[in-house]
């Protein structure tokens, strides 16, 4: 159910810094019209770190009520109790799965990582996607931990954003006998990861051009690597532009520039620098989003 393109949705805010519910619904419809296979709400791109628990649950509830594709709820935390609470809520709300980041700042040992993810998986009857993003958490989930967690029935995939192609290959090879998938967590590596056997991408770029990203992944999954490679390079300038600064700074500005709901960033994030905005504008023009 997690194959294909799942945009990691931004969370649009109003001018007074509350959640723009109608804007969130509009962005979901835009993604669906672009052919995505699911959506991710309250992930890193959705500024989950600055959402209150009440706001987090409100975003998940809205996404589940509005979407016509599966909703993956970002419910991770560096506090196991909080991760369990948020994941239970996502399951009760009707989400199709939960995305669980490894505990940031704490840096638990292997036993602690296994206990954390196992506790979440056991607490909620919902498919779980592990999320490995060392640049955010300060810790790369070891291969042996991933292989052990893949044996748990409702831990079904990992979003890999380590940037290590050899490690991703090792994960796919080491879990070949499990009902377990690898999902790309870095837009620029989608093409090679799908070529290795990954099943899709949780994508920042798909907020802006869900259609082109969906076309690329669909071609790759069908084995038409020439067509997928062409789309990869078509997307490359925009992909680079969306990561000139910390995500989601550029993508929120990009959505605003193409006329989609976005709103302000929440502190401590600050607006994109003028020189990077110029790079972003050029990339958006190049791919046909701006005239």
Short mmCIF file of N, CA, C and O in Angstrom, two decimals, residues 3-7 9 27-39 68-70 203 206-207 209-211 213-214:
data_model
loop_
_atom_site.label_atom_id
_atom_site.label_comp_id
_atom_site.label_asym_id
_atom_site.label_seq_id
_atom_site.Cartn_x
_atom_site.Cartn_y
_atom_site.Cartn_z
N UNK A 3 3.50 1.80 -2.02
CA UNK A 3 4.24 1.89 -3.27
C UNK A 3 3.89 3.19 -3.99
O UNK A 3 2.75 3.64 -3.97
N UNK A 4 4.89 3.79 -4.64
CA UNK A 4 4.64 4.97 -5.44
C UNK A 4 5.13 6.24 -4.77
O UNK A 4 6.14 6.26 -4.08
N UNK A 5 4.39 7.33 -4.98
CA UNK A 5 4.78 8.65 -4.49
C UNK A 5 3.85 9.09 -3.37
O UNK A 5 2.63 9.11 -3.53
N UNK A 6 4.45 9.42 -2.24
CA UNK A 6 3.69 9.94 -1.10
C UNK A 6 4.29 11.28 -0.71
O UNK A 6 5.36 11.33 -0.10
N UNK A 7 3.65 12.40 -1.10
CA UNK A 7 4.21 13.69 -0.72
C UNK A 7 4.20 13.88 0.79
O UNK A 7 3.22 13.56 1.46
N UNK A 9 3.57 16.29 3.10
CA UNK A 9 2.84 17.55 2.97
C UNK A 9 3.38 18.64 3.87
O UNK A 9 3.74 18.40 5.03
N UNK A 27 -4.34 21.58 -0.68
CA UNK A 27 -3.06 20.96 -1.02
C UNK A 27 -3.20 19.45 -1.20
O UNK A 27 -2.54 18.86 -2.07
N UNK A 28 -4.04 18.83 -0.41
CA UNK A 28 -4.28 17.39 -0.55
C UNK A 28 -4.94 17.09 -1.89
O UNK A 28 -4.54 16.16 -2.61
N UNK A 29 -5.93 17.89 -2.25
CA UNK A 29 -6.60 17.69 -3.55
C UNK A 29 -5.61 17.89 -4.70
O UNK A 29 -5.64 17.14 -5.70
N UNK A 30 -4.75 18.87 -4.59
CA UNK A 30 -3.74 19.13 -5.63
C UNK A 30 -2.81 17.93 -5.79
O UNK A 30 -2.50 17.51 -6.92
N UNK A 31 -2.37 17.36 -4.67
CA UNK A 31 -1.50 16.18 -4.73
C UNK A 31 -2.22 15.00 -5.36
O UNK A 31 -1.66 14.29 -6.20
N UNK A 32 -3.46 14.79 -4.97
CA UNK A 32 -4.23 13.67 -5.51
C UNK A 32 -4.44 13.84 -7.02
O UNK A 32 -4.34 12.86 -7.77
N UNK A 33 -4.72 15.04 -7.45
CA UNK A 33 -4.90 15.30 -8.89
C UNK A 33 -3.61 15.02 -9.66
O UNK A 33 -3.65 14.72 -10.86
N UNK A 34 -2.47 15.11 -8.96
CA UNK A 34 -1.19 14.82 -9.59
C UNK A 34 -0.85 13.35 -9.64
O UNK A 34 0.21 12.99 -10.15
N UNK A 35 -1.73 12.50 -9.12
CA UNK A 35 -1.55 11.06 -9.25
C UNK A 35 -0.78 10.37 -8.15
O UNK A 35 -0.31 9.24 -8.34
N UNK A 36 -0.66 11.01 -6.97
CA UNK A 36 0.09 10.38 -5.89
C UNK A 36 -0.67 9.16 -5.36
O UNK A 36 -1.89 9.05 -5.52
N UNK A 37 0.07 8.25 -4.73
CA UNK A 37 -0.55 7.03 -4.22
C UNK A 37 -0.92 7.13 -2.75
O UNK A 37 -1.60 6.25 -2.22
N UNK A 38 -0.47 8.18 -2.08
CA UNK A 38 -0.79 8.39 -0.67
C UNK A 38 -0.23 9.74 -0.26
O UNK A 38 0.40 10.43 -1.08
N UNK A 39 -0.46 10.13 0.98
CA UNK A 39 0.09 11.38 1.50
C UNK A 39 0.64 11.14 2.90
O UNK A 39 0.19 10.24 3.61
N UNK A 68 -8.55 10.95 -0.42
CA UNK A 68 -9.07 9.77 -1.10
C UNK A 68 -7.98 8.73 -1.34
O UNK A 68 -8.21 7.73 -2.02
N UNK A 69 -6.81 8.98 -0.80
CA UNK A 69 -5.69 8.05 -0.85
C UNK A 69 -5.27 7.76 0.59
O UNK A 69 -5.65 8.49 1.50
N UNK A 70 -4.49 6.70 0.81
CA UNK A 70 -4.06 6.40 2.19
C UNK A 70 -3.29 7.56 2.81
O UNK A 70 -2.49 8.23 2.14
N UNK A 203 8.09 12.19 -0.50
CA UNK A 203 8.72 13.23 -1.32
C UNK A 203 8.35 14.65 -0.89
O UNK A 203 7.18 14.97 -0.66
N UNK A 206 7.16 16.41 -4.44
CA UNK A 206 5.80 16.09 -4.88
C UNK A 206 4.76 17.05 -4.32
O UNK A 206 3.61 17.04 -4.78
N UNK A 207 5.12 17.88 -3.36
CA UNK A 207 4.21 18.97 -2.98
C UNK A 207 3.98 19.89 -4.17
O UNK A 207 2.87 20.36 -4.38
N UNK A 209 5.24 19.45 -7.67
CA UNK A 209 4.96 18.81 -8.97
C UNK A 209 4.62 17.33 -8.75
O UNK A 209 5.38 16.44 -9.15
N UNK A 210 3.50 17.05 -8.12
CA UNK A 210 3.14 15.65 -7.87
C UNK A 210 3.00 14.85 -9.15
O UNK A 210 3.28 13.64 -9.16
N UNK A 211 2.60 15.50 -10.22
CA UNK A 211 2.40 14.79 -11.49
C UNK A 211 3.72 14.26 -12.06
O UNK A 211 3.82 13.09 -12.46
N UNK A 213 6.67 13.84 -10.52
CA UNK A 213 7.27 12.84 -9.63
C UNK A 213 6.55 11.50 -9.76
O UNK A 213 7.18 10.43 -9.79
N UNK A 214 5.23 11.54 -9.86
CA UNK A 214 4.46 10.30 -10.01
C UNK A 214 4.78 9.61 -11.33
O UNK A 214 4.89 8.38 -11.39
#
